[in-house]
Structures are given as C-alpha cells and as structure tokens.
Amino acid sequence: MDLRFLKPVRQSLRAVDRRPGTEWRDLATHHGFRAATILVVALLLPIFFPRESLPELDGLELGMLAPRDIVARVPFSVPKSEEQLEAERRNAEGRIAPIFSLDPTAGDSAAENAHAFFVRLGEAAASIEAPEDEDDTPDYSLFSEVLGEAGIQAPLPQQLALLADSVERELLHRTIETAYRELLPEGVAPSSDLEEVFSRNVIIRGPPTAEGRDEVMPRDSVRTVGDFVETALENAPRGVSATALQIYQTFLVSFVEPSLRLDADLYRQAREEARSAVETAAGYVLEGEQIVEARRPIGTAELEKLRAYEAKLIEEGLAEPGTGLWRGLGVTLFGLVLLGLFGWLLYLFRTDIYEDARSFSLLFLLLVLVLGAAGLIAGTGASAALVPVAFAALLVAALFDSVLAVVVIMVIAAILMGQPAFEGVNAPFVTIVAGATAALGIREVRRRSQSWLLIALITGAYTIAGLALLLLGRLEVLGVFRTILWGGVNATLSTALAMGAALPVAEAFTRRTTSQTLLELADLNRPLLRRLSREAPGTYSHSINVANLAEAASIAIGADALLVRVGTYYHDVGKIVRPQYFIENQPLGLNPHDRLTPQQSAEVLRDHVREGLQLADEAKLPDVIKDFIREHHGSQKISYFLAKAQELEPDGDLDINDFCYPGPKPQSRETAVVMLADAVESAARTLRDPSPERIRALIDRLVEVRIDEDQLDECLLTLRDLDAVKSAFAHVLTGLYHQRIDYPSGAGPTLEARPTPESEMEKAFASDTGPAPSLDEDLAQRPPPHARPARREVPDDEPVTEQPSLHPLLGHETRGDS
C-alpha cells in the first residue's frame, strides 16, 4: 500500500515540537497546535463555571458601595441563615414542656409486692430451727433463697438475725408499706426520664378521672427515686438501729415503682411541631420596594436580600440558572482573551517554552486543573482558599522560574475574578497572595525535606490576606478563620502533591531538570562521581577546580550557577574509561601516547566525549547535564596531534575532522562558561610565576583564542558577559595562586628549592592552542617535552619495568582541558 501521501502529514506533525521553518504548512501546524490548546481551555470555562448571576447584581459584595438603586421586580422572602434558623429551632424545642403521666396505683402495687415478700420471709423464719449449741449460728439458707428470688444480695449475718426477729421484721414491713402508700402517689420519676428533658418546667398529668387540670411544675422539683429513698429514710421511726436502716434502704429500692412516666412519643411530637413552627423567613420584600440604595455601603442584610432576590427571579423563570448561549460565549471570550495574551507573552519572551510542545501543554494543563478545581469549589460554596493555586505555582516555579509562575497565578486570578462565584476582590486577592508566595518561596527551599517551610510560608500568606480583607471590611472574623484553616489545608496538600508526586512526573514529561534534581546530582557520593574520584583522581580534582571557577563566573553574569557546578562535575566523566591517557592522571614515567600514532591519540581524546555520554546514559543523567559533556570542547582542533601528524606526513592527505572534537559548539551561556573555565584552569597550573598580571594575560589570550575559533558564536554570551567572566576567573585564580612568602635560608623550604615545570607546560600549551602567549622572555624554543622522557639510573639487580611518564601535553586533549 502506497503511504507516500502521508509523508507531508508526518513532516507537519513533527513541526509541533520543534522550531518551524518557513514552510506555511509547518508554521500552521506549529502555531495552530498552540492556538487550539488555548481555545480548548477557553471552551472549558463555561463548563467549569456554569452558574449565572444577574447582570445587575454582578460584582456586588459585602462592604461595596452600590453603583445604583436596585428595586424588586417581584415580591420575595429573605430566608434566614442556616445558623440562625437552627438556633431558633433549638430555642423553640427548649420551650416545650414534657408531659409526665401520674399513676396513683403505683404506691399500692409496690406495697403489695413488698407484703408478698415479707410473707415469704415470715414463712422462712418459721422454719428456722434453734441450734443445739448456743455458740452455733442458725441456718439462714432459706432466707438467702427468698432474698435471691427477689433479686436482693444476701445481707450480713447480723442483718439476717434481725430479719429472723418477728418484731423487727414486722416493724420494717409496716414502715416500707407506709412509705410506698404515702410518697409514691405524690409522684416519683426515674432519673433516666428526667435526663431527656431540656426545658425548665414539666407537666404532670393525672388520670382522666382525676379532678383538676394538668399541673406545671419546675423540672428540678420532680422527685426522683433517689429523692424518694432519702425522704423515706428521714420518715423512718426513731430509735431504729443502723442495721435495720440498711435493710430498710435496700428493700425500698428493690420494690419501688416510679409513679411518673415520661410520655416520650407525645414529647417528641411536640418538639417536632415546635421546630416546624419556626418562621424560616427573616423578612419580606414587596414588589417595587428598594433593596439597595445607590452610593450606600452593602451590609450583611442587604447582601442576603440580593441573593434571595436572585433566587426568586430564577424560580419565577425571569433568569436562567444554567449557562445559556450568550453567557457561554461571553465566558469563553473572556477566558480566550486572557489565555491568548498569556500565549502571546510566551511567544515573545519565553520562546523556549512556547516552542516546546510538552512545556506549553503542561502549562495549560495546570490551568485546566486549577480552574476545574475552582469550578467544583464554587459549586459547593466552599472557601476560595481551597483553590489549589499553590500547586500550580510550585510546579511552574520549580520547572521554569518564579516570574513565569507569578504570571500564571495572575492569569488564574483574572479568570476567577470574571466568574460570579468569585466576583469581587476577595478571591482574586487571596489567590494572588498565596500563589505568588508559593512561587517566590520555592527559591528558599533547597531540598524536598524542607517542604514544611513552603507550607508555613503559604499558610502565612493566607493569614495575612485574610487579615487585610478583615481590616478592609470585606471579610468577617469567621471568614478569616475559614481562610486560615482551609488555606493551611490547601498549602499542605498542594506542597505534598507538587513536591512529592507531581514534580518528578512533570520533569520526565517536559524533559526539564529542576534545582532539586540538580542538588541531588551535586552529591559527590553519587556512584558516577565516586567512580571518577577512584579511577581518575586527577580528573576529579580538575573538575572540582573548574566548577569553582565556572560557578564564580556564572554568578557574575547571572547564569544558572547551580547548573554550571553540577554540569562541570560530570563534564569529563568519559575519562574514566581510559584515565591513563590524560595527563592529570599520569604518574611519572612513560606516556602511553608515545606508542600511538597521532591519529590514534586524537581518537582517544575525542572518544572521551562519546564515552562520557554513554556513561551519562547509563547513570540516567538528564539532557541538560549531557550538554556539558558534548559541548565543553565544542568543535575545537586537537592542535598538538594535528601538528605532529603534519610533521610526520608533510605530503599526506589528512582529514582535519579526525583531529577535531565532534561538537556541537556551546549552545548556552552555561556550557560556554565551562569551556572557558576548563581551558583557564588547566593553563593556569602551568604558570611558573602566577602573578595577577600574568594570570589576566593568560585568561585574555585563552578567551581570544576561543573567539577566533568561533567557538562562542552559538551561545548567548555578550562582550560584557565575557569581561565579567574574565574578571571572575582572574579574581578566583589570583586568590588561589597568591604570592607566598619565601622562607629565609635554613628556615624552611623555599619556592626556588621546589622543582618547577619551568616553561615546559607553557610551551606545551602553545603547541595546542596556537601561538604561545608572550608571558616570559625565557620561553625559548625548546624541544617538545615528549622528546625528553624522564629517566633514572637503575641498579643492575633491579628488574626493569616500563613505567608511564609524566607528559605535559600528550594525552591532554587541549590545554583548555585537563
């Protein structure tokens, strides 16, 4: 099947995620994708915010001055708030007096039960036989059986003896019956029934045949079972023993029957009727009555009337509760204008984000998520402090920068300000303050473990915003507490989701590296850096020194210093594969390049870039770090081995590309700074007398060579930046190689007593970068260092082994690299 006709389509689709050319099809695809994204988000707004407010009520909120008179077109009632209505219903319930029914037969019934019990006690006492021995105790087991049947715990022996006495038992019997017949008819209620009563008074209702009407009495005056027992004890005959009183109290409680019972069904019905009788309307507004007067502040009562008026108009069909065609178009156009301006801003000032389809899509996806959540919050009437603006601000600031994050927050606040549920200044103000604080506060967080600091900052922003609105009279005290509470919840959830779960996913999607990831990569204990320190210690030390130089220069020009430091740590990791071919890792002795042809040596040097990229892939380093590996040499020539090859084959046909690094040239200010720092750090160590003047002359020469070789043409470094970079290099190197005090003769080692490389390193540098800088008049035309290998006398009895020698150039790809 011939699919050649799909080729133009595939080519056009590729233009979505790269800078378009001049072809109209590529331009249409590239910009059309972004325009379609903006349009889709704008079309979602009427769905997110479907509720419509009346035009004459738009923008009116508590504390504002009414722009005009608002007169009711229809009569309506103003409902009470839920809090007020519930309070009034509880008050009405509390005024309902419960009804207790009096049972006049309860005393006789309790007395009959007590009489039957004492009859059984008398029968048991008659069957008790006197013991043969006076010291023995009578058998009271029958008493225990009778007491157990009545549910009474067996009393003490002395109490049993009292019950066995017929006189004492009869006295106790008459006293209990008297208490029941005299006190119970007056009314005794169970304590459990009184616990259900909340009113101050109760109604005592007698039997239908009783004379008189219901009696109202205070709740506290109703006698409980406990009160009954206390009164009965007070009325007990004088001279009764303590043992008899104990038995008396036990029997009173055992056979008492409450004579007052709460009519629970009648009480519940009365309470429900009282609740339903409470008026739900706080007031009424007649047709033609003025609701709000022009140029007068809108108070709570006026605001409640306006909301009730709106609901009445919707109920009467005079306003649409749904979206409606014209309003939907208005909301879409409103959002389209704001989102379009945001897209235009990206096109003009953040081209890198605009041309990256992933980054562009992520920004508008965050807008959809936040606005969608705001729509749900508006539908439930919850606090605007729950809108997750901090989530979007943290992600955008971490992935891109804080300024762009603040712009995103402004767009969200502007869109919310146009929605009826968030009309006025309250919601947009809280949104801007909290979102901007999150965007700017993330700069203070260097590790994910410090997320608590972000939570505290964002919560503090909600607190200050709420207090400001309170002082302006636009928010009540309760509203401030709601803002702080829900703002704290929002800050906690947004920070946890953004920094813990969403940020790694967003990094992978956009292929961007955040400062948090860079800080993790800067850990010198990471496996790849530990391997570099073990297998290529000279390269490791060189990388640390270059990082210090490059970081100082980056700060001077406003580049990303953290990215520069981390990228420098990894820029030479490819030397791990064959560390002995690079001078900083070579011990004294023969150089392995002595056994290679110039082409082979050049290939070894070139390969450390390719091998570094392979190691970076294995370590899963981000692309922004790989850029330092591939760009820190650009497309420079490996001059020394090129010259040596031309010397060995003066008439040979050499391919210049075999003696050049693969490139590309530095594409950013950060990689360009590392290229210059790499060269300066290596060359500075060759200076015999590193005075400030010689250091600055060396730096100027190195930078001039890179400019002459067009290595800085594709980065964004300006001449002013280069001056700042050179000054930063000179400052750091001057401090590093400051003049040391020579010790007097015999007092210690002197500089002159130490072996120095003299001018050999400077000569070697000249052979690799072009004409040598005029740093010393004693830079004589000496033979290249490789022509003078270091040798020593070997004893006849010592086995001779070939040792690698220190070579100032061979194995050192350029004097700009170490």
CSV table of N, CA, C and O in Angstrom, one decimal, residues 420-461:
chain,number,residue,atom,x,y,z
A,420,PRO,N,-19.0,34.6,38.5
A,420,PRO,CA,-19.9,35.1,39.6
A,420,PRO,C,-19.6,34.5,41.0
A,420,PRO,O,-19.8,35.2,41.9
A,421,ALA,N,-19.2,33.3,41.0
A,421,ALA,CA,-18.9,32.7,42.3
A,421,ALA,C,-17.7,33.3,43.0
A,421,ALA,O,-17.6,33.3,44.3
A,422,PHE,N,-16.8,33.9,42.3
A,422,PHE,CA,-15.7,34.6,42.9
A,422,PHE,C,-15.6,36.1,42.5
A,422,PHE,O,-14.5,36.6,42.5
A,423,GLU,N,-16.8,36.6,42.3
A,423,GLU,CA,-16.8,38.1,41.9
A,423,GLU,C,-16.3,38.9,43.1
A,423,GLU,O,-16.3,38.6,44.2
A,424,GLY,N,-15.8,40.1,42.7
A,424,GLY,CA,-15.2,41.0,43.7
A,424,GLY,C,-13.7,40.8,43.8
A,424,GLY,O,-13.1,40.2,42.9
A,425,VAL,N,-13.2,41.3,44.9
A,425,VAL,CA,-11.7,41.3,45.0
A,425,VAL,C,-11.2,40.2,46.0
A,425,VAL,O,-10.0,39.9,46.0
A,426,ASN,N,-12.1,39.6,46.8
A,426,ASN,CA,-11.7,38.7,47.8
A,426,ASN,C,-10.9,37.5,47.3
A,426,ASN,O,-9.8,37.3,47.6
A,427,ALA,N,-11.6,36.7,46.4
A,427,ALA,CA,-11.0,35.5,45.9
A,427,ALA,C,-9.7,35.8,45.0
A,427,ALA,O,-8.7,35.2,45.2
A,428,PRO,N,-9.8,36.8,44.1
A,428,PRO,CA,-8.5,37.1,43.3
A,428,PRO,C,-7.4,37.5,44.2
A,428,PRO,O,-6.2,37.2,44.0
A,429,PHE,N,-7.7,38.3,45.3
A,429,PHE,CA,-6.6,38.8,46.1
A,429,PHE,C,-6.0,37.7,46.9
A,429,PHE,O,-4.7,37.5,46.9
A,430,VAL,N,-6.8,36.8,47.5
A,430,VAL,CA,-6.2,35.6,48.2
A,430,VAL,C,-5.5,34.7,47.2
A,430,VAL,O,-4.4,34.2,47.6
A,431,THR,N,-6.0,34.6,46.0
A,431,THR,CA,-5.3,33.7,45.0
A,431,THR,C,-3.9,34.3,44.7
A,431,THR,O,-2.9,33.5,44.6
A,432,ILE,N,-3.8,35.6,44.4
A,432,ILE,CA,-2.6,36.2,44.0
A,432,ILE,C,-1.6,36.1,45.2
A,432,ILE,O,-0.4,35.8,45.0
A,433,VAL,N,-2.0,36.4,46.4
A,433,VAL,CA,-1.1,36.5,47.5
A,433,VAL,C,-0.5,35.1,47.8
A,433,VAL,O,0.7,34.9,48.0
A,434,ALA,N,-1.4,34.1,47.9
A,434,ALA,CA,-0.9,32.7,48.2
A,434,ALA,C,-0.1,32.1,47.0
A,434,ALA,O,0.9,31.5,47.3
A,435,GLY,N,-0.6,32.3,45.8
A,435,GLY,CA,0.2,31.8,44.7
A,435,GLY,C,1.5,32.4,44.5
A,435,GLY,O,2.5,31.7,44.2
A,436,ALA,N,1.6,33.7,44.6
A,436,ALA,CA,2.9,34.4,44.4
A,436,ALA,C,3.8,34.0,45.6
A,436,ALA,O,5.1,33.9,45.3
A,437,THR,N,3.3,33.9,46.8
A,437,THR,CA,4.2,33.4,47.9
A,437,THR,C,4.8,32.0,47.6
A,437,THR,O,6.0,31.8,47.9
A,438,ALA,N,3.9,31.1,47.1
A,438,ALA,CA,4.5,29.8,46.7
A,438,ALA,C,5.5,29.9,45.6
A,438,ALA,O,6.5,29.2,45.7
A,439,ALA,N,5.3,30.7,44.6
A,439,ALA,CA,6.2,30.8,43.5
A,439,ALA,C,7.5,31.4,43.9
A,439,ALA,O,8.6,30.9,43.5
A,440,LEU,N,7.5,32.4,44.8
A,440,LEU,CA,8.7,33.0,45.3
A,440,LEU,C,9.4,32.2,46.4
A,440,LEU,O,10.6,32.2,46.6
A,441,GLY,N,8.6,31.6,47.2
A,441,GLY,CA,9.1,30.9,48.4
A,441,GLY,C,9.9,29.6,48.0
A,441,GLY,O,10.8,29.2,48.8
A,442,ILE,N,9.6,29.1,46.9
A,442,ILE,CA,10.3,27.8,46.5
A,442,ILE,C,11.8,28.1,46.3
A,442,ILE,O,12.6,27.2,46.3
A,443,ARG,N,12.2,29.4,46.1
A,443,ARG,CA,13.6,29.7,45.9
A,443,ARG,C,14.4,29.5,47.2
A,443,ARG,O,15.6,29.3,47.2
A,444,GLU,N,13.7,29.5,48.3
A,444,GLU,CA,14.3,29.3,49.6
A,444,GLU,C,14.4,27.8,50.0
A,444,GLU,O,15.1,27.5,51.0
A,445,VAL,N,13.8,27.0,49.2
A,445,VAL,CA,13.8,25.6,49.5
A,445,VAL,C,14.9,24.9,48.7
A,445,VAL,O,14.8,24.9,47.4
A,446,ARG,N,15.8,24.3,49.3
A,446,ARG,CA,16.9,23.7,48.6
A,446,ARG,C,16.8,22.2,48.5
A,446,ARG,O,17.5,21.5,47.8
A,447,ARG,N,15.9,21.6,49.4
A,447,ARG,CA,15.7,20.2,49.4
A,447,ARG,C,14.3,19.9,49.6
A,447,ARG,O,13.5,20.7,50.2
A,448,ARG,N,13.9,18.7,49.1
A,448,ARG,CA,12.4,18.4,49.3
A,448,ARG,C,12.1,18.2,50.8
A,448,ARG,O,10.9,18.3,51.1
A,449,SER,N,13.1,17.9,51.6
A,449,SER,CA,12.8,17.7,53.0
A,449,SER,C,12.4,19.0,53.7
A,449,SER,O,11.9,19.0,54.8
A,450,GLN,N,12.7,20.1,53.0
A,450,GLN,CA,12.3,21.4,53.6
A,450,GLN,C,10.9,21.9,53.2
A,450,GLN,O,10.6,23.1,53.3
A,451,SER,N,10.1,21.0,52.7
A,451,SER,CA,8.8,21.4,52.3
A,451,SER,C,7.9,22.0,53.3
A,451,SER,O,7.0,22.8,53.1
A,452,TRP,N,8.2,21.7,54.6
A,452,TRP,CA,7.5,22.3,55.7
A,452,TRP,C,7.6,23.8,55.7
A,452,TRP,O,6.7,24.6,56.1
A,453,LEU,N,8.8,24.3,55.2
A,453,LEU,CA,9.0,25.8,55.1
A,453,LEU,C,8.0,26.4,54.1
A,453,LEU,O,7.4,27.5,54.3
A,454,LEU,N,7.8,25.7,53.0
A,454,LEU,CA,6.8,26.2,52.0
A,454,LEU,C,5.4,26.2,52.6
A,454,LEU,O,4.6,27.2,52.4
A,455,ILE,N,5.1,25.2,53.3
A,455,ILE,CA,3.7,25.1,53.9
A,455,ILE,C,3.5,26.3,54.9
A,455,ILE,O,2.5,26.9,54.9
A,456,ALA,N,4.6,26.6,55.7
A,456,ALA,CA,4.4,27.7,56.6
A,456,ALA,C,4.3,29.0,55.9
A,456,ALA,O,3.5,29.9,56.3
A,457,LEU,N,5.1,29.2,54.8
A,457,LEU,CA,5.0,30.5,54.1
A,457,LEU,C,3.7,30.7,53.4
A,457,LEU,O,3.1,31.7,53.5
A,458,ILE,N,3.1,29.6,52.8
A,458,ILE,CA,1.9,29.7,52.1
A,458,ILE,C,0.7,29.9,53.1
A,458,ILE,O,-0.2,30.8,52.9
A,459,THR,N,0.8,29.2,54.2
A,459,THR,CA,-0.3,29.4,55.2
A,459,THR,C,-0.2,30.8,55.8
A,459,THR,O,-1.2,31.5,56.1
A,460,GLY,N,1.0,31.3,56.0
A,460,GLY,CA,1.2,32.7,56.5
A,460,GLY,C,0.6,33.7,55.5
A,460,GLY,O,0.0,34.7,55.9
A,461,ALA,N,0.8,33.4,54.2
A,461,ALA,CA,0.2,34.3,53.2
A,461,ALA,C,-1.3,34.3,53.2
A,461,ALA,O,-1.9,35.4,53.1
